[in-house]
Tab-separated table of C-alpha atoms in Angstrom:
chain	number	residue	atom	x	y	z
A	671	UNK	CA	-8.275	0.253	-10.362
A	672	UNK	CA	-7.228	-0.783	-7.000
A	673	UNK	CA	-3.256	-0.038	-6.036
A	674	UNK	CA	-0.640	-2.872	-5.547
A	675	UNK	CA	-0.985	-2.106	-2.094
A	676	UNK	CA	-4.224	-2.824	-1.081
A	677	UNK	CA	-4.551	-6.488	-2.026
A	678	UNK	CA	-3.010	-8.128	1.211
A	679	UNK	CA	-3.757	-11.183	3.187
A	680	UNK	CA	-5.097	-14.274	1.227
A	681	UNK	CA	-2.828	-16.916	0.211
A	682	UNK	CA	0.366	-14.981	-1.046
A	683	UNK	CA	3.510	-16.137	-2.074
A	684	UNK	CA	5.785	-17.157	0.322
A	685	UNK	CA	7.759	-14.139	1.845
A	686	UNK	CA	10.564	-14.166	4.595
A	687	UNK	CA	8.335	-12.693	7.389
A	688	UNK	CA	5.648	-15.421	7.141
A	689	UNK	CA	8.111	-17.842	6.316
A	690	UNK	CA	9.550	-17.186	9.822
A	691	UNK	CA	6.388	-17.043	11.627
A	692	UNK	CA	4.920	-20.358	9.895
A	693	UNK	CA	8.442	-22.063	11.136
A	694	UNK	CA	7.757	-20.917	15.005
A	695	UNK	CA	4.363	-22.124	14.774
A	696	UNK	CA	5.744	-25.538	13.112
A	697	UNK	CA	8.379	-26.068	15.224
A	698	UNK	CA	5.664	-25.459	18.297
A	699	UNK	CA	3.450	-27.931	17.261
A	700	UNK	CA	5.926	-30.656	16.607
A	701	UNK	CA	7.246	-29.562	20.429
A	702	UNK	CA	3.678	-30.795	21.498
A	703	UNK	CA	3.575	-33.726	19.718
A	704	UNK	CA	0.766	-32.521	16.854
A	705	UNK	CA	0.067	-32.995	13.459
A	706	UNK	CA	-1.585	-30.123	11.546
A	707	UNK	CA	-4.895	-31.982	11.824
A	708	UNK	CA	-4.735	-32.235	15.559
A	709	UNK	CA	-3.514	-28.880	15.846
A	710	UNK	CA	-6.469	-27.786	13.228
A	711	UNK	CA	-8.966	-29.254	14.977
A	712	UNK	CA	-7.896	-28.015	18.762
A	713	UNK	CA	-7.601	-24.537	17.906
A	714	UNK	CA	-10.705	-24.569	15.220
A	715	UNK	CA	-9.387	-23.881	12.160
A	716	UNK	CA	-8.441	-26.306	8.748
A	717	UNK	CA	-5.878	-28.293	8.548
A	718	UNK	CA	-5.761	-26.369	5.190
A	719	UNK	CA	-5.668	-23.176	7.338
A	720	UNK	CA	-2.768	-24.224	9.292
A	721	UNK	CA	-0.776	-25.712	6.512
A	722	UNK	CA	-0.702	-22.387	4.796
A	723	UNK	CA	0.534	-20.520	7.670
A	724	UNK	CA	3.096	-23.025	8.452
A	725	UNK	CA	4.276	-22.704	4.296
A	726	UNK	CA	4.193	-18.873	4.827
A	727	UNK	CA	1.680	-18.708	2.511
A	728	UNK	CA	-0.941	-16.651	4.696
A	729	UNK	CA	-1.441	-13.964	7.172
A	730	UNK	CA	-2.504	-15.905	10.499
A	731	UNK	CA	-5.553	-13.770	11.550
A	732	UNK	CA	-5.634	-12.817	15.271
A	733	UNK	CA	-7.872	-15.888	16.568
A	734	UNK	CA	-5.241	-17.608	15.046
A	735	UNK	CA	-2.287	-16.344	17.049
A	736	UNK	CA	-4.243	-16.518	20.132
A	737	UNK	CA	-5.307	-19.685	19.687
A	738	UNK	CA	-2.086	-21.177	18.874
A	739	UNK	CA	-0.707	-19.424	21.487
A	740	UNK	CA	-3.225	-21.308	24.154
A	741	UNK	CA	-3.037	-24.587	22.665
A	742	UNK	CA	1.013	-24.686	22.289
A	743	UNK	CA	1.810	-22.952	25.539
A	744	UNK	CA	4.693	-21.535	23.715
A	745	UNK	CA	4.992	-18.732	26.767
A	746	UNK	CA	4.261	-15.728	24.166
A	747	UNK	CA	6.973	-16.848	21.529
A	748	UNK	CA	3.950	-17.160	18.692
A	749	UNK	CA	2.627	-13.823	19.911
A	750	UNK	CA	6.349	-11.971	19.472
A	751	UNK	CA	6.703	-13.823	16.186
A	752	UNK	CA	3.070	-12.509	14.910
A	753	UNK	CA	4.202	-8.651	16.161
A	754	UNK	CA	6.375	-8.673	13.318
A	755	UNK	CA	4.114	-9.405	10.731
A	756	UNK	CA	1.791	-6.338	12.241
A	757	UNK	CA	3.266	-3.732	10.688
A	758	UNK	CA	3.078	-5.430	6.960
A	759	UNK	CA	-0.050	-6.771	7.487
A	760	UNK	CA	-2.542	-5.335	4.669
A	761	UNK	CA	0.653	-4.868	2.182
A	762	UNK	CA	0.771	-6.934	-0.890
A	763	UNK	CA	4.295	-8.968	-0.298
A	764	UNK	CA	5.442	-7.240	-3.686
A	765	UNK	CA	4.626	-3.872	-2.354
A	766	UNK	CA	6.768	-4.149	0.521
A	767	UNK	CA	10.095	-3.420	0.045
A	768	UNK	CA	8.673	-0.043	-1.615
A	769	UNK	CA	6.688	0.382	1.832
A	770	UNK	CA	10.103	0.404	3.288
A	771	UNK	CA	11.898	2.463	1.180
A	772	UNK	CA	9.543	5.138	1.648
A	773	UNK	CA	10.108	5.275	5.035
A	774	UNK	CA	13.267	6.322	4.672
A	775	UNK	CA	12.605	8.729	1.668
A	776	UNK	CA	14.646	11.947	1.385
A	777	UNK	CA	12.289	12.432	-1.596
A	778	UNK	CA	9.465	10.701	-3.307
A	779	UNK	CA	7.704	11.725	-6.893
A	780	UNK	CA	4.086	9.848	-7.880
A	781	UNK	CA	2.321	10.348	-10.811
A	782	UNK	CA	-0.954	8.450	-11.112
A	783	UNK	CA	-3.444	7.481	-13.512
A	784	UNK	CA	-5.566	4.475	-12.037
A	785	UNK	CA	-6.526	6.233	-8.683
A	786	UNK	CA	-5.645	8.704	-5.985
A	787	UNK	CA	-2.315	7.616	-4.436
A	788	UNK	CA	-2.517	6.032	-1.114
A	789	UNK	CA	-0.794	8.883	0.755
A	790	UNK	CA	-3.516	10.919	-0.203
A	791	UNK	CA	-6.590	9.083	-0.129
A	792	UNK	CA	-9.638	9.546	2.814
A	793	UNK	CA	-10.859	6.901	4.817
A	794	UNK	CA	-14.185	6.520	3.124
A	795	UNK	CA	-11.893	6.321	-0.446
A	796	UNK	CA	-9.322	3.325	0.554
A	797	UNK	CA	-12.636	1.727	1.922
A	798	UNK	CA	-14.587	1.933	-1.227
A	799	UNK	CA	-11.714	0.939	-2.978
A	800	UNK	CA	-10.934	-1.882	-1.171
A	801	UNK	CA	-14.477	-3.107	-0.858
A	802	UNK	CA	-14.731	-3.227	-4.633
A	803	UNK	CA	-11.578	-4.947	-5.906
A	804	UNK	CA	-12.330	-8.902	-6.887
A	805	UNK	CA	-11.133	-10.893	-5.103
A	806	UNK	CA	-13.485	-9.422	-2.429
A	807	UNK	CA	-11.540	-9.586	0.978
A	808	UNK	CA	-13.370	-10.091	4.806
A	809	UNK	CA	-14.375	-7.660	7.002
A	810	UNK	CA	-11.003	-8.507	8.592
A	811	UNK	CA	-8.998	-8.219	5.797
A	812	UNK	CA	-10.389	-4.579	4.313
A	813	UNK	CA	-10.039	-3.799	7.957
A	814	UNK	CA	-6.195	-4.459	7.491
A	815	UNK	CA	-5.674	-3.160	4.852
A	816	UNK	CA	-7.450	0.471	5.631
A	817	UNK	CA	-5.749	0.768	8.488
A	818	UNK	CA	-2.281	0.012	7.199
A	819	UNK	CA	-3.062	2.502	4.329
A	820	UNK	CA	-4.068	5.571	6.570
A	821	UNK	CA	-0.677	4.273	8.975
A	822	UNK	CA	1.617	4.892	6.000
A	823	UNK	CA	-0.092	8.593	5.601
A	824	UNK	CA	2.273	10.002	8.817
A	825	UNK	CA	4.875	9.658	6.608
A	826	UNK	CA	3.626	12.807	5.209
A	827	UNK	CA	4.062	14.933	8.274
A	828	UNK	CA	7.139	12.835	9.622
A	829	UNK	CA	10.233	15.245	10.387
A	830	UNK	CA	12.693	15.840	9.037
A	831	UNK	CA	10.601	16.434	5.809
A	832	UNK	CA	10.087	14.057	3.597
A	833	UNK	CA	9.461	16.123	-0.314
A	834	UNK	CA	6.653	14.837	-1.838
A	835	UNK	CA	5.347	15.092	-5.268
A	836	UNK	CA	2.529	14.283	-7.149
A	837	UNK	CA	1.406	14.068	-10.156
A	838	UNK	CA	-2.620	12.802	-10.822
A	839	UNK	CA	-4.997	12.747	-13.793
A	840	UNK	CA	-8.383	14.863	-13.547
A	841	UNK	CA	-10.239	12.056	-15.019
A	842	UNK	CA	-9.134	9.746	-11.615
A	843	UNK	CA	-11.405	12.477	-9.270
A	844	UNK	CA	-13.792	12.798	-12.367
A	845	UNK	CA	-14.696	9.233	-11.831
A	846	UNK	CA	-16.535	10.149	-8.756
A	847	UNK	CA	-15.279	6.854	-6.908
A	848	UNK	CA	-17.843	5.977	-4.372
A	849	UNK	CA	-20.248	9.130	-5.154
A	850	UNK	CA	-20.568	13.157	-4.746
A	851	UNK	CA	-20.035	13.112	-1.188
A	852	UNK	CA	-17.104	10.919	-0.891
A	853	UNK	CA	-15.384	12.766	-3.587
A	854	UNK	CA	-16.075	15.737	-2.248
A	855	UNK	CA	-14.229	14.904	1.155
A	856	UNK	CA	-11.761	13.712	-0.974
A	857	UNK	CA	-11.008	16.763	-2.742
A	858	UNK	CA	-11.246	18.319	0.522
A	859	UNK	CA	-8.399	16.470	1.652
A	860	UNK	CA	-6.577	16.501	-1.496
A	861	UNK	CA	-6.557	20.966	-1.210
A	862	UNK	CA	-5.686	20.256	2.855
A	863	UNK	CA	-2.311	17.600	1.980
A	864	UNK	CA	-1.370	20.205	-0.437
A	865	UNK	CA	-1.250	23.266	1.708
A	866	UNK	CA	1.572	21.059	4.124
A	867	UNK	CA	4.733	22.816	3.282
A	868	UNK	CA	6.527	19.412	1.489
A	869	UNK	CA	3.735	18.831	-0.635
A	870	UNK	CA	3.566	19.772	-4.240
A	871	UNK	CA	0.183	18.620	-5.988
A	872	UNK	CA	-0.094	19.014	-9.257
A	873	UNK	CA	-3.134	17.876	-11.970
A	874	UNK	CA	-2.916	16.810	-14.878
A	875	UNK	CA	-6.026	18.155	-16.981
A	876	UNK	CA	-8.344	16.155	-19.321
A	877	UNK	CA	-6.986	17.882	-22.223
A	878	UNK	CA	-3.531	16.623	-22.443
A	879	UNK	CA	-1.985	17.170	-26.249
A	880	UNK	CA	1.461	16.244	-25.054
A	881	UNK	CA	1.566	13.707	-22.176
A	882	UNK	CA	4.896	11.764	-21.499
A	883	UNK	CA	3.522	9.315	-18.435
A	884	UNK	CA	1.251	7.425	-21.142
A	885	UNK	CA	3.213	3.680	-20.382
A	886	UNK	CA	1.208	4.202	-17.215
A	887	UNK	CA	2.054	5.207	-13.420
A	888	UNK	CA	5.126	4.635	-11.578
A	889	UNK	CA	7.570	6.280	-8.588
A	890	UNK	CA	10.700	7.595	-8.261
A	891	UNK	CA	12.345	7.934	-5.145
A	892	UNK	CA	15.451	8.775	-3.267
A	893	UNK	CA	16.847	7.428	-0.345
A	894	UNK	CA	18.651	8.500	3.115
A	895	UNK	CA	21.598	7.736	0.749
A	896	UNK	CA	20.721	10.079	-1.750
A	897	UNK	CA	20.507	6.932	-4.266
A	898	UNK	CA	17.451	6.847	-6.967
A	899	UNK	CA	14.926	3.975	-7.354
A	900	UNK	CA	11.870	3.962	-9.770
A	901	UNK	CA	8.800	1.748	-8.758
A	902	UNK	CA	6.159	0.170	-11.317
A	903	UNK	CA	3.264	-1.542	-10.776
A	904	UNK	CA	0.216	-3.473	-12.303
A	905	UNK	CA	-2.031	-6.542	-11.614
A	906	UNK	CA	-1.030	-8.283	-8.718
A	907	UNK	CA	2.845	-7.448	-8.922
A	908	UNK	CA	5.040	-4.418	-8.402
A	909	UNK	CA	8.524	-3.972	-9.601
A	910	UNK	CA	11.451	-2.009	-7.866
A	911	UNK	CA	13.814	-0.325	-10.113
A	912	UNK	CA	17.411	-0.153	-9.303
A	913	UNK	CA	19.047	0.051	-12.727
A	914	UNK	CA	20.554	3.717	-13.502
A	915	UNK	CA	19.515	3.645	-16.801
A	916	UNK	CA	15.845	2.830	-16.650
A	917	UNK	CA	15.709	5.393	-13.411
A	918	UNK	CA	17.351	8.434	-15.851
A	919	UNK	CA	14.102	7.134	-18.368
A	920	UNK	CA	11.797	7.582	-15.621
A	921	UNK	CA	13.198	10.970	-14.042
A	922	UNK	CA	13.257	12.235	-18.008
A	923	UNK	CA	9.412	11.564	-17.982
A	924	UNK	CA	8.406	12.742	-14.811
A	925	UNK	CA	10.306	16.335	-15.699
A	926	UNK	CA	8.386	16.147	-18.686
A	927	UNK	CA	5.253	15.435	-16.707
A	928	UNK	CA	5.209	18.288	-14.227
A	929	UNK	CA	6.007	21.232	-17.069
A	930	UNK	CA	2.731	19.564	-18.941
A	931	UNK	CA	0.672	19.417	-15.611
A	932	UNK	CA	-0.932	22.635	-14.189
A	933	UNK	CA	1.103	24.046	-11.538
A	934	UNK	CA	-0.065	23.761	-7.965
A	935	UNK	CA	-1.660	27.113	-7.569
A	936	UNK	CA	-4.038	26.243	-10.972
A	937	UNK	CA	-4.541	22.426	-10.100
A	938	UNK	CA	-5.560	23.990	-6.392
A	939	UNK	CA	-8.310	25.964	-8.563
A	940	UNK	CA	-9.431	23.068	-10.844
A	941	UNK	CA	-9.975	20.937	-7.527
A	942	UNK	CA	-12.453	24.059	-6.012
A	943	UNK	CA	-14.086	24.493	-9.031
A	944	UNK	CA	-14.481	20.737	-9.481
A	945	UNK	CA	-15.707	20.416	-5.756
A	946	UNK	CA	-18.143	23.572	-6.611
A	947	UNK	CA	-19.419	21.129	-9.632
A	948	UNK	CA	-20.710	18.293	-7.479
């Protein structure tokens, strides 16, 4: 299954980014004396097109921008406006606020059971992932969104330290997503991000009489201000979790989690034997 993360940049609910952007570009048009259909038909694109990027409701792709730019003479006000979106682009608008947070992680725990995280995943993984999620995005989009994904992986070597944890299950590299050789690069990878000294990678083997993470993945994090937040996610929405009490629940299962995982040095010898296997 495809993370939260990776479905970005069809029509979306309105956030506060594209909100802003779509009012520049609205407020531009009516400057030049356009509708949406005269504006749609100068710069080649639907008046559909343009109505959802006025309403927020899509990311304006970059023949868009320029060509909005052109036609409004707007003096490079649409193209500072559309700078801000870059750095979101490819995010699901739910997975955003998470995006941030990590950024400014002290500390971050994952355990997974769909898929390898995104901090961890190889090029050739996000892309098979993202190629084979419904609804099936344009070469644009998967572009996006595989960029943005290997862009958030710095965060792993970004000093000060940020302490990472994770937590995944043996039948998510098992599945062999996008064949031998892909998986083998990605256990590759997997043995190389857990070698960095602010990595701990642990597996969770097939065999698994006591498991406490079976309601499914989630997050815990803490912040610059040494505050704890849980993240959840699941089709097409993501939840940030401020509440004390359901945090403690989520801390209680992730200690439970990493006494029933094998410990880094044996989940380091799983992944060589299982790379030996293919």
């Amino acid at each position: 299954m495809a993370h939260a993360e990776e479905c970005g940049d069809g029509e979306v609910e309105p956030d506060s980014d594209l909100r802003n952007f779509g009012e520049v570009v609205k407020a531009s048009r009516r400057r030049a004396g356009l509708t949406q259909e005269q504006l749609g038909a100068e710069i080649r694109y639907s008046v559909q097109y343009v109505g959802s990027v006025e309403q927020g409701r899509r990311h304006p792709s970059t023949k868009f921008v320029d060509r909005a730019e052109e036609a409004l003479k707007t003096f490079g006000v649409i193209h500072i406006a559309a700078a801000q979106l870059t750095r979101r682009r490819g995010l699901a608008r739910w997975f955003r606020r998470w995006a941030e947070l990590e950024e400014k992680a002290v500390a971050l725990n994952t355990y997974e059971c769909r898929s390898v995280p995104g901090l961890l995943q190889t090029e050739a993984y996000a892309r098979v992932q993202i190629r084979d999620v419904p609804p099936l995005p344009t070469p644009e989009e998967a572009e996006d969104r595989v960029a943005r994904r290997l862009e958030r992986q710095a965060l792993l070597l970004k000093t000060p330290f940020i302490a990472f944890s994770f937590i995944i299950e043996q039948s998510v590299i098992e599945r062999r997503t996008g064949g031998p050789e892909v998986t083998r690069e990605l256990i590759d990878h997997l043995l190389e991000c857990a070698r960095l000294p602010n990595v701990d990678l642990q597996i969770m083997p097939l065999a698994s009489p006591e498991h406490s993470g079976l309601d499914g993945p989630f997050q815990l994090l803490e912040s610059e201000e040494h505050e704890w937040l849980g993240y959840t996610e699941g089709q097409k929405t993501g939840r940030v979790i401020s509440d004390p009490k359901a945090v403690s629940v989520l801390h209680q299962r992730y200690a439970k989690l990493r006494i029933q995982a094998l410990n880094p040095a044996d989940s380091a010898g799983l992944l060589m034997r299982m790379r030996g296997s293919l």
